[in-house]
PDB file of C-alpha atoms and ligand atoms in Angstrom:
ATOM      1  CA  MET A1174     151.618 103.117 130.007  1.00 51.00           C
ATOM      2  CA  GLU A1175     155.159 104.377 129.646  1.00 52.00           C
ATOM      3  CA  LYS A1176     156.077 105.795 133.068  1.00 63.00           C
ATOM      4  CA  THR A1177     159.188 107.538 131.780  1.00 85.00           C
ATOM      5  CA  ASN A1178     157.142 110.150 129.960  1.00 93.00           C
ATOM      6  CA  PRO A1179     157.390 113.231 132.234  1.00 94.00           C
ATOM      7  CA  TRP A1180     153.652 113.847 131.890  1.00 95.00           C
ATOM      8  CA  ASN A1181     153.118 110.778 134.053  1.00 96.00           C
ATOM      9  CA  ASN A1182     154.951 112.447 136.942  1.00 92.00           C
ATOM     10  CA  ILE A1183     153.051 115.730 137.073  1.00 94.00           C
ATOM     11  CA  PRO A1184     150.071 115.805 139.457  1.00 95.00           C
ATOM     12  CA  LEU A1185     146.964 117.227 137.789  1.00 96.00           C
ATOM     13  CA  ASP A1186     146.673 119.798 140.576  1.00 94.00           C
ATOM     14  CA  ASP A1187     150.132 121.138 139.748  1.00 92.00           C
ATOM     15  CA  TYR A1188     149.387 121.284 136.016  1.00 92.00           C
ATOM     16  CA  GLU A1189     146.107 123.092 136.555  1.00 93.00           C
ATOM     17  CA  GLN A1190     147.519 125.583 139.059  1.00 91.00           C
ATOM     18  CA  HIS A1191     150.281 126.384 136.590  1.00 88.00           C
ATOM     19  CA  MET A1192     147.835 126.867 133.715  1.00 87.00           C
ATOM     20  CA  GLN A1193     145.506 129.058 135.806  1.00 86.00           C
ATOM     21  CA  HIS A1194     148.289 131.277 137.206  1.00 80.00           C
ATOM     22  CA  LYS A1195     147.528 134.933 136.455  1.00 74.00           C
ATOM     23  CA  ASP A1196     150.723 135.374 134.399  1.00 75.00           C
ATOM     24  CA  VAL A1197     150.000 132.263 132.351  1.00 73.00           C
ATOM     25  CA  ALA A1198     146.180 132.325 132.000  1.00 80.00           C
ATOM     26  CA  GLN A1199     146.288 129.508 129.458  1.00 89.00           C
ATOM     27  CA  SER A1200     143.360 127.530 130.952  1.00 93.00           C
ATOM     28  CA  GLN A1201     140.920 130.366 130.451  1.00 93.00           C
ATOM     29  CA  LEU A1202     141.946 130.881 126.833  1.00 94.00           C
ATOM     30  CA  LEU A1203     141.824 127.161 126.019  1.00 96.00           C
ATOM     31  CA  ASN A1204     138.412 126.945 127.634  1.00 96.00           C
ATOM     32  CA  SER A1205     137.018 129.690 125.417  1.00 97.00           C
ATOM     33  CA  LEU A1206     138.664 128.239 122.288  1.00 97.00           C
ATOM     34  CA  THR A1207     137.081 124.853 123.047  1.00 98.00           C
ATOM     35  CA  ASN A1208     133.701 126.538 123.346  1.00 98.00           C
ATOM     36  CA  LYS A1209     134.206 128.496 120.128  1.00 98.00           C
ATOM     37  CA  TYR A1210     135.085 125.493 117.946  1.00 98.00           C
ATOM     38  CA  LEU A1211     132.395 123.267 119.481  1.00 98.00           C
ATOM     39  CA  GLN A1212     129.794 125.934 118.652  1.00 97.00           C
ATOM     40  CA  LYS A1213     131.205 126.464 115.199  1.00 97.00           C
ATOM     41  CA  HIS A1214     131.241 122.812 114.103  1.00 96.00           C
ATOM     42  CA  ASN A1215     128.444 121.312 116.196  1.00 97.00           C
ATOM     43  CA  PRO A1216     130.112 117.873 116.087  1.00 98.00           C
ATOM     44  CA  ALA A1217     128.506 114.469 116.683  1.00 98.00           C
ATOM     45  CA  ASN A1218     131.675 112.509 117.464  1.00 98.00           C
ATOM     46  CA  ILE A1219     134.543 114.290 119.155  1.00 98.00           C
ATOM     47  CA  LEU A1220     138.124 113.306 119.887  1.00 98.00           C
ATOM     48  CA  PHE A1221     140.080 115.251 122.522  1.00 98.00           C
ATOM     49  CA  LEU A1222     143.828 114.611 122.372  1.00 98.00           C
ATOM     50  CA  GLY A1223     145.626 115.231 125.693  1.00 98.00           C
ATOM     51  CA  ILE A1224     142.368 115.850 127.520  1.00 98.00           C
ATOM     52  CA  SER A1225     144.102 116.354 130.855  1.00 98.00           C
ATOM     53  CA  GLY A1226     141.446 117.321 133.481  1.00 98.00           C
ATOM     54  CA  GLY A1227     138.730 117.978 130.891  1.00 98.00           C
ATOM     55  CA  ASN A1228     138.993 121.770 130.650  1.00 97.00           C
ATOM     56  CA  GLY A1229     136.137 122.929 128.388  1.00 97.00           C
ATOM     57  CA  LEU A1230     134.021 119.777 128.574  1.00 98.00           C
ATOM     58  CA  GLU A1231     131.273 121.801 130.249  1.00 98.00           C
ATOM     59  CA  HIS A1232     130.584 123.300 126.801  1.00 98.00           C
ATOM     60  CA  ILE A1233     129.590 119.950 125.298  1.00 97.00           C
ATOM     61  CA  ASP A1234     126.001 119.857 124.067  1.00 96.00           C
ATOM     62  CA  VAL A1235     125.018 116.544 125.690  1.00 97.00           C
ATOM     63  CA  ASN A1236     121.759 116.395 123.735  1.00 96.00           C
ATOM     64  CA  ASN A1237     123.453 116.445 120.349  1.00 95.00           C
ATOM     65  CA  VAL A1238     126.747 114.654 120.804  1.00 98.00           C
ATOM     66  CA  LYS A1239     126.907 110.894 120.111  1.00 98.00           C
ATOM     67  CA  ARG A1240     130.374 109.984 121.374  1.00 98.00           C
ATOM     68  CA  ILE A1241     133.257 111.827 123.007  1.00 98.00           C
ATOM     69  CA  CYS A1242     136.604 110.121 123.249  1.00 98.00           C
ATOM     70  CA  GLY A1243     139.234 111.712 125.492  1.00 98.00           C
ATOM     71  CA  ILE A1244     142.812 110.503 125.229  1.00 98.00           C
ATOM     72  CA  ASP A1245     145.663 111.039 127.656  1.00 98.00           C
ATOM     73  CA  ILE A1246     148.959 109.364 128.498  1.00 98.00           C
ATOM     74  CA  ASN A1247     148.367 110.003 132.222  1.00 97.00           C
ATOM     75  CA  GLN A1248     145.781 107.591 133.666  1.00 98.00           C
ATOM     76  CA  SER A1249     145.266 109.666 136.829  1.00 98.00           C
ATOM     77  CA  TYR A1250     144.182 112.678 134.715  1.00 98.00           C
ATOM     78  CA  LEU A1251     141.549 110.497 133.071  1.00 98.00           C
ATOM     79  CA  GLU A1252     140.269 109.249 136.428  1.00 98.00           C
ATOM     80  CA  GLU A1253     139.799 112.832 137.602  1.00 98.00           C
ATOM     81  CA  THR A1254     138.087 113.806 134.330  1.00 98.00           C
ATOM     82  CA  GLN A1255     135.712 110.866 134.748  1.00 98.00           C
ATOM     83  CA  LYS A1256     134.905 112.022 138.319  1.00 98.00           C
ATOM     84  CA  ARG A1257     134.281 115.577 137.147  1.00 98.00           C
ATOM     85  CA  PHE A1258     132.218 114.907 134.029  1.00 98.00           C
ATOM     86  CA  GLY A1259     131.202 111.209 133.915  1.00 98.00           C
ATOM     87  CA  LYS A1260     127.753 111.764 135.436  1.00 98.00           C
ATOM     88  CA  LYS A1261     126.904 114.813 133.318  1.00 97.00           C
ATOM     89  CA  ILE A1262     128.287 113.489 130.034  1.00 98.00           C
ATOM     90  CA  LYS A1263     127.198 109.883 129.572  1.00 97.00           C
ATOM     91  CA  GLN A1264     128.815 109.748 126.116  1.00 98.00           C
ATOM     92  CA  LEU A1265     132.305 110.315 127.574  1.00 98.00           C
ATOM     93  CA  GLU A1266     134.856 107.542 126.974  1.00 98.00           C
ATOM     94  CA  LEU A1267     138.375 108.020 128.320  1.00 98.00           C
ATOM     95  CA  VAL A1268     141.352 106.110 126.993  1.00 98.00           C
ATOM     96  CA  ASN A1269     144.872 105.876 128.367  1.00 98.00           C
ATOM     97  CA  VAL A1270     147.080 105.804 125.286  1.00 98.00           C
ATOM     98  CA  ASP A1271     150.260 107.360 123.894  1.00 97.00           C
ATOM     99  CA  ILE A1272     149.353 109.050 120.590  1.00 98.00           C
ATOM    100  CA  GLY A1273     153.034 109.047 119.638  1.00 96.00           C
ATOM    101  CA  THR A1274     153.142 105.241 119.441  1.00 95.00           C
ATOM    102  CA  SER A1275     149.577 103.930 119.100  1.00 96.00           C
ATOM    103  CA  ASN A1276     147.886 103.257 115.779  1.00 92.00           C
ATOM    104  CA  LYS A1277     144.651 101.972 117.292  1.00 98.00           C
ATOM    105  CA  SER A1278     141.243 103.258 116.279  1.00 98.00           C
ATOM    106  CA  PHE A1279     138.807 104.254 119.030  1.00 98.00           C
ATOM    107  CA  ILE A1280     136.375 106.574 117.249  1.00 98.00           C
ATOM    108  CA  LYS A1281     135.593 108.058 113.846  1.00 98.00           C
ATOM    109  CA  ALA A1282     135.517 111.689 114.953  1.00 98.00           C
ATOM    110  CA  ASP A1283     134.154 114.607 112.953  1.00 98.00           C
ATOM    111  CA  LEU A1284     135.915 117.055 115.290  1.00 98.00           C
ATOM    112  CA  ILE A1285     139.396 116.498 116.658  1.00 98.00           C
ATOM    113  CA  TRP A1286     140.658 118.952 119.247  1.00 98.00           C
ATOM    114  CA  ALA A1287     144.395 118.924 119.978  1.00 98.00           C
ATOM    115  CA  ALA A1288     145.407 121.725 122.343  1.00 97.00           C
ATOM    116  CA  LEU A1289     149.058 121.966 123.395  1.00 96.00           C
ATOM    117  CA  ILE A1290     149.957 118.351 122.721  1.00 97.00           C
ATOM    118  CA  PHE A1291     151.891 118.543 119.441  1.00 97.00           C
ATOM    119  CA  GLU A1292     154.760 120.135 121.432  1.00 96.00           C
ATOM    120  CA  TYR A1293     155.344 116.760 123.098  1.00 96.00           C
ATOM    121  CA  VAL A1294     154.920 114.236 120.272  1.00 97.00           C
ATOM    122  CA  ASP A1295     156.322 113.380 116.879  1.00 96.00           C
ATOM    123  CA  ILE A1296     154.134 115.327 114.445  1.00 97.00           C
ATOM    124  CA  GLU A1297     153.887 112.632 111.777  1.00 97.00           C
ATOM    125  CA  ARG A1298     153.028 109.910 114.290  1.00 97.00           C
ATOM    126  CA  ALA A1299     150.392 112.102 115.901  1.00 98.00           C
ATOM    127  CA  PHE A1300     148.832 112.655 112.466  1.00 98.00           C
ATOM    128  CA  GLY A1301     148.941 108.882 111.931  1.00 98.00           C
ATOM    129  CA  PHE A1302     146.920 108.455 115.131  1.00 98.00           C
ATOM    130  CA  ILE A1303     144.492 111.155 114.010  1.00 98.00           C
ATOM    131  CA  GLU A1304     144.075 109.493 110.608  1.00 98.00           C
ATOM    132  CA  ASN A1305     143.000 106.261 112.318  1.00 98.00           C
ATOM    133  CA  ASN A1306     140.483 108.118 114.488  1.00 98.00           C
ATOM    134  CA  ALA A1307     138.984 110.660 112.093  1.00 98.00           C
ATOM    135  CA  ASP A1308     135.841 110.279 110.023  1.00 98.00           C
ATOM    136  CA  LYS A1309     136.002 110.693 106.213  1.00 97.00           C
ATOM    137  CA  SER A1310     134.856 114.283 106.773  1.00 97.00           C
ATOM    138  CA  ALA A1311     136.371 115.977 109.788  1.00 98.00           C
ATOM    139  CA  ASN A1312     137.618 119.224 111.256  1.00 98.00           C
ATOM    140  CA  LEU A1313     140.892 119.199 113.132  1.00 98.00           C
ATOM    141  CA  ILE A1314     141.762 122.044 115.499  1.00 98.00           C
ATOM    142  CA  ILE A1315     145.344 122.279 116.698  1.00 98.00           C
ATOM    143  CA  THR A1316     146.522 124.899 119.171  1.00 97.00           C
ATOM    144  CA  ILE A1317     150.246 125.346 119.591  1.00 96.00           C
ATOM    145  CA  GLN A1318     152.318 127.642 121.750  1.00 92.00           C
ATOM    146  CA  SER A1319     154.482 130.392 120.341  1.00 90.00           C
ATOM    147  CA  ASN A1320     156.992 131.605 122.899  1.00 77.00           C
ATOM    148  CA  ASN A1321     157.829 134.923 121.249  1.00 69.00           C
ATOM    149  CA  GLY A1322     161.226 134.845 122.977  1.00 63.00           C
ATOM    150  CA  ALA A1323     159.959 133.768 126.426  1.00 62.00           C
ATOM    151  CA  GLY A1324     161.020 130.443 128.086  1.00 61.00           C
ATOM    152  CA  SER A1325     159.214 127.217 127.131  1.00 57.00           C
ATOM    153  CA  VAL A1326     157.701 126.782 130.615  1.00 60.00           C
ATOM    154  CA  SER A1327     156.691 129.978 132.446  1.00 63.00           C
ATOM    155  CA  GLN A1328     157.767 130.636 136.051  1.00 65.00           C
ATOM    156  CA  THR A1329     154.789 130.054 138.326  1.00 64.00           C
ATOM    157  CA  GLY A1330     156.525 128.483 141.336  1.00 68.00           C
ATOM    158  CA  ILE A1331     155.209 125.006 140.413  1.00 76.00           C
ATOM    159  CA  GLU A1332     158.317 122.826 140.306  1.00 74.00           C
ATOM    160  CA  THR A1333     156.987 119.542 138.844  1.00 82.00           C
ATOM    161  CA  ILE A1334     155.848 121.185 135.608  1.00 81.00           C
ATOM    162  CA  LYS A1335     159.473 121.992 134.724  1.00 83.00           C
ATOM    163  CA  SER A1336     160.182 118.316 133.947  1.00 83.00           C
ATOM    164  CA  VAL A1337     158.337 118.572 130.606  1.00 87.00           C
ATOM    165  CA  LYS A1338     160.943 121.053 129.366  1.00 85.00           C
ATOM    166  CA  ASP A1339     163.066 118.055 128.346  1.00 86.00           C
ATOM    167  CA  ILE A1340     160.544 116.883 125.769  1.00 89.00           C
ATOM    168  CA  PHE A1341     158.990 120.245 124.828  1.00 91.00           C
ATOM    169  CA  ARG A1342     159.717 121.709 121.432  1.00 91.00           C
ATOM    170  CA  ILE A1343     158.196 124.560 119.504  1.00 93.00           C
ATOM    171  CA  VAL A1344     156.070 123.132 116.712  1.00 95.00           C
ATOM    172  CA  ASP A1345     157.250 124.116 113.264  1.00 94.00           C
ATOM    173  CA  ARG A1346     154.313 125.640 111.372  1.00 94.00           C
ATOM    174  CA  VAL A1347     155.471 124.432 107.971  1.00 96.00           C
ATOM    175  CA  GLU A1348     156.004 120.886 109.271  1.00 96.00           C
ATOM    176  CA  LEU A1349     152.527 120.963 110.797  1.00 97.00           C
ATOM    177  CA  GLN A1350     150.899 122.176 107.601  1.00 97.00           C
ATOM    178  CA  ASN A1351     152.830 119.757 105.369  1.00 97.00           C
ATOM    179  CA  ASN A1352     151.884 116.815 107.563  1.00 98.00           C
ATOM    180  CA  GLY A1353     148.297 118.010 107.509  1.00 97.00           C
ATOM    181  CA  LEU A1354     148.300 117.886 103.704  1.00 97.00           C
ATOM    182  CA  LYS A1355     149.998 114.493 103.678  1.00 97.00           C
ATOM    183  CA  PHE A1356     147.154 113.091 105.799  1.00 97.00           C
ATOM    184  CA  GLY A1357     144.401 114.846 103.820  1.00 97.00           C
ATOM    185  CA  PHE A1358     143.847 117.849 106.114  1.00 97.00           C
ATOM    186  CA  LYS A1359     143.844 121.246 104.464  1.00 96.00           C
ATOM    187  CA  LEU A1360     144.436 124.407 106.487  1.00 96.00           C
ATOM    188  CA  ILE A1361     141.293 126.563 106.382  1.00 96.00           C
ATOM    189  CA  GLY A1362     141.909 129.069 109.164  1.00 96.00           C
ATOM    190  CA  THR A1363     144.374 130.427 111.718  1.00 97.00           C
ATOM    191  CA  GLU A1364     144.058 132.646 114.774  1.00 97.00           C
ATOM    192  CA  GLU A1365     146.602 133.993 117.242  1.00 96.00           C
ATOM    193  CA  ASN A1366     145.792 134.909 120.848  1.00 96.00           C
ATOM    194  CA  THR A1367     148.322 136.700 123.043  1.00 92.00           C
ATOM    195  CA  LEU A1368     148.758 135.741 126.708  1.00 88.00           C
ATOM    196  CA  PRO A1369     149.657 138.004 129.684  1.00 84.00           C
ATOM    197  CA  ASN A1370     153.323 136.854 129.694  1.00 83.00           C
ATOM    198  CA  GLY A1371     153.877 137.730 126.018  1.00 86.00           C
ATOM    199  CA  LYS A1372     153.542 134.184 124.709  1.00 87.00           C
ATOM    200  CA  SER A1373     150.764 133.415 122.324  1.00 92.00           C
ATOM    201  CA  PHE A1374     148.653 130.514 121.166  1.00 94.00           C
ATOM    202  CA  ILE A1375     148.265 129.870 117.482  1.00 96.00           C
ATOM    203  CA  THR A1376     145.227 127.852 116.541  1.00 98.00           C
ATOM    204  CA  TYR A1377     145.112 126.079 113.194  1.00 98.00           C
ATOM    205  CA  GLU A1378     141.849 124.897 111.762  1.00 98.00           C
ATOM    206  CA  PHE A1379     142.177 122.029 109.295  1.00 98.00           C
ATOM    207  CA  ALA A1380     139.449 120.275 107.333  1.00 97.00           C
ATOM    208  CA  LYS A1381     139.247 116.975 105.529  1.00 97.00           C
ATOM    209  CA  GLY A1382     136.453 116.191 103.087  1.00 94.00           C
ATOM    210  CA  ILE A1383     134.316 119.238 103.991  1.00 79.00           C
ATOM    211  CA  ASN A1384     134.311 123.041 104.203  1.00 54.00           C
ATOM    212  CA  MET A1385     137.145 123.301 101.749  1.00 58.00           C
ATOM    213  CA  PRO A1386     137.155 126.869 100.473  1.00 53.00           C
ATOM    214  CA  ASN A1387     139.491 127.498  97.515  1.00 52.00           C
ATOM    215  CA  SER A1388     139.952 123.783  96.849  1.00 47.00           C
TER     216      SER A1388
HETATM  217  C1  SAM B1272     150.036 120.830 127.909  1.00 55.48           C
HETATM  218  S1  SAM B1272     148.855 119.628 128.339  1.00 55.48           S
HETATM  219  C2  SAM B1272     147.421 120.186 127.457  1.00 55.48           C
HETATM  220  C3  SAM B1272     146.197 119.662 128.116  1.00 55.48           C
HETATM  221  C4  SAM B1272     144.874 120.158 127.613  1.00 55.48           C
HETATM  222  N1  SAM B1272     144.692 119.871 126.194  1.00 55.48           N
HETATM  223  C5  SAM B1272     144.730 121.608 127.884  1.00 55.48           C
HETATM  224  O1  SAM B1272     144.488 122.297 126.915  1.00 55.48           O
HETATM  225  O2  SAM B1272     144.842 122.044 129.022  1.00 55.48           O
HETATM  226  C6  SAM B1272     149.326 118.201 127.421  1.00 55.48           C
HETATM  227  C7  SAM B1272     148.429 116.986 127.734  1.00 55.48           C
HETATM  228  O3  SAM B1272     148.733 115.966 126.800  1.00 55.48           O
HETATM  229  C8  SAM B1272     149.013 114.753 127.479  1.00 55.48           C
HETATM  230  N2  SAM B1272     150.016 114.065 126.667  1.00 55.48           N
HETATM  231  C9  SAM B1272     151.309 114.432 126.480  1.00 55.48           C
HETATM  232  N3  SAM B1272     151.917 113.576 125.636  1.00 55.48           N
HETATM  233  C10 SAM B1272     150.980 112.656 125.278  1.00 55.48           C
HETATM  234  C11 SAM B1272     151.005 111.515 124.421  1.00 55.48           C
HETATM  235  N4  SAM B1272     152.120 111.156 123.780  1.00 55.48           N
HETATM  236  N5  SAM B1272     149.865 110.785 124.273  1.00 55.48           N
HETATM  237  C12 SAM B1272     148.730 111.142 124.930  1.00 55.48           C
HETATM  238  N6  SAM B1272     148.650 112.209 125.761  1.00 55.48           N
HETATM  239  C13 SAM B1272     149.764 112.959 125.930  1.00 55.48           C
HETATM  240  C14 SAM B1272     149.531 115.178 128.854  1.00 55.48           C
HETATM  241  O4  SAM B1272     149.399 114.176 129.823  1.00 55.48           O
HETATM  242  C15 SAM B1272     148.669 116.404 129.125  1.00 55.48           C
HETATM  243  O5  SAM B1272     147.448 116.067 129.726  1.00 55.48           O
END
């Protein structure tokens, strides 16, 4: 895997401490969003893009899920996720791949969960990867960060996390929505959640082939 991607140089411990910092509090919010959309869609085959350390996997209904595929560019994150959840979730398959360059198919998912990864990849290529890994009918949940004037990476005293600033960019909502349409995903819902430091997360709910109100 490409070692020059800054995500390969950030220890998982550093990333998680940063995300759990009281001024950032992003882990807690992402955890509850994961729970919410899992409950809402009750998926059989799930794809997690940028699964990191598996935040939220405890909400998986192991009795109803057939396959769960977790993708990350950082192999050491996947190893830790396997240690944390492998025994409890037998359906978990973890794959070390760059969604910005790969066009391989690993799963036909009916729920795709992409939290805070579009900031680091080419939007069209990421949708190309999703297209190859989505079922004919699927829900796609994308959470992006809105800085509302604050810096891209919050100050938490964790130095290594700053290296991702070089590849971070705010996701353009129109570009996201247009690419969604191009790949057959229609926007069916949006929510915004504000964080302690004034930033917010915007979550877009897309659907392909199902649940298409007003279509
Ligand atoms: C900001 S973190 C979000 C992690 C997790 N979704 C969460 O909500 O905490 C971005 C994650 O995406 C992974 N990532 C970044 N670029 C990637 C790429 N091109 N392909 C696959 N994974 C990538 C990183 O290694 C990291 O685990």
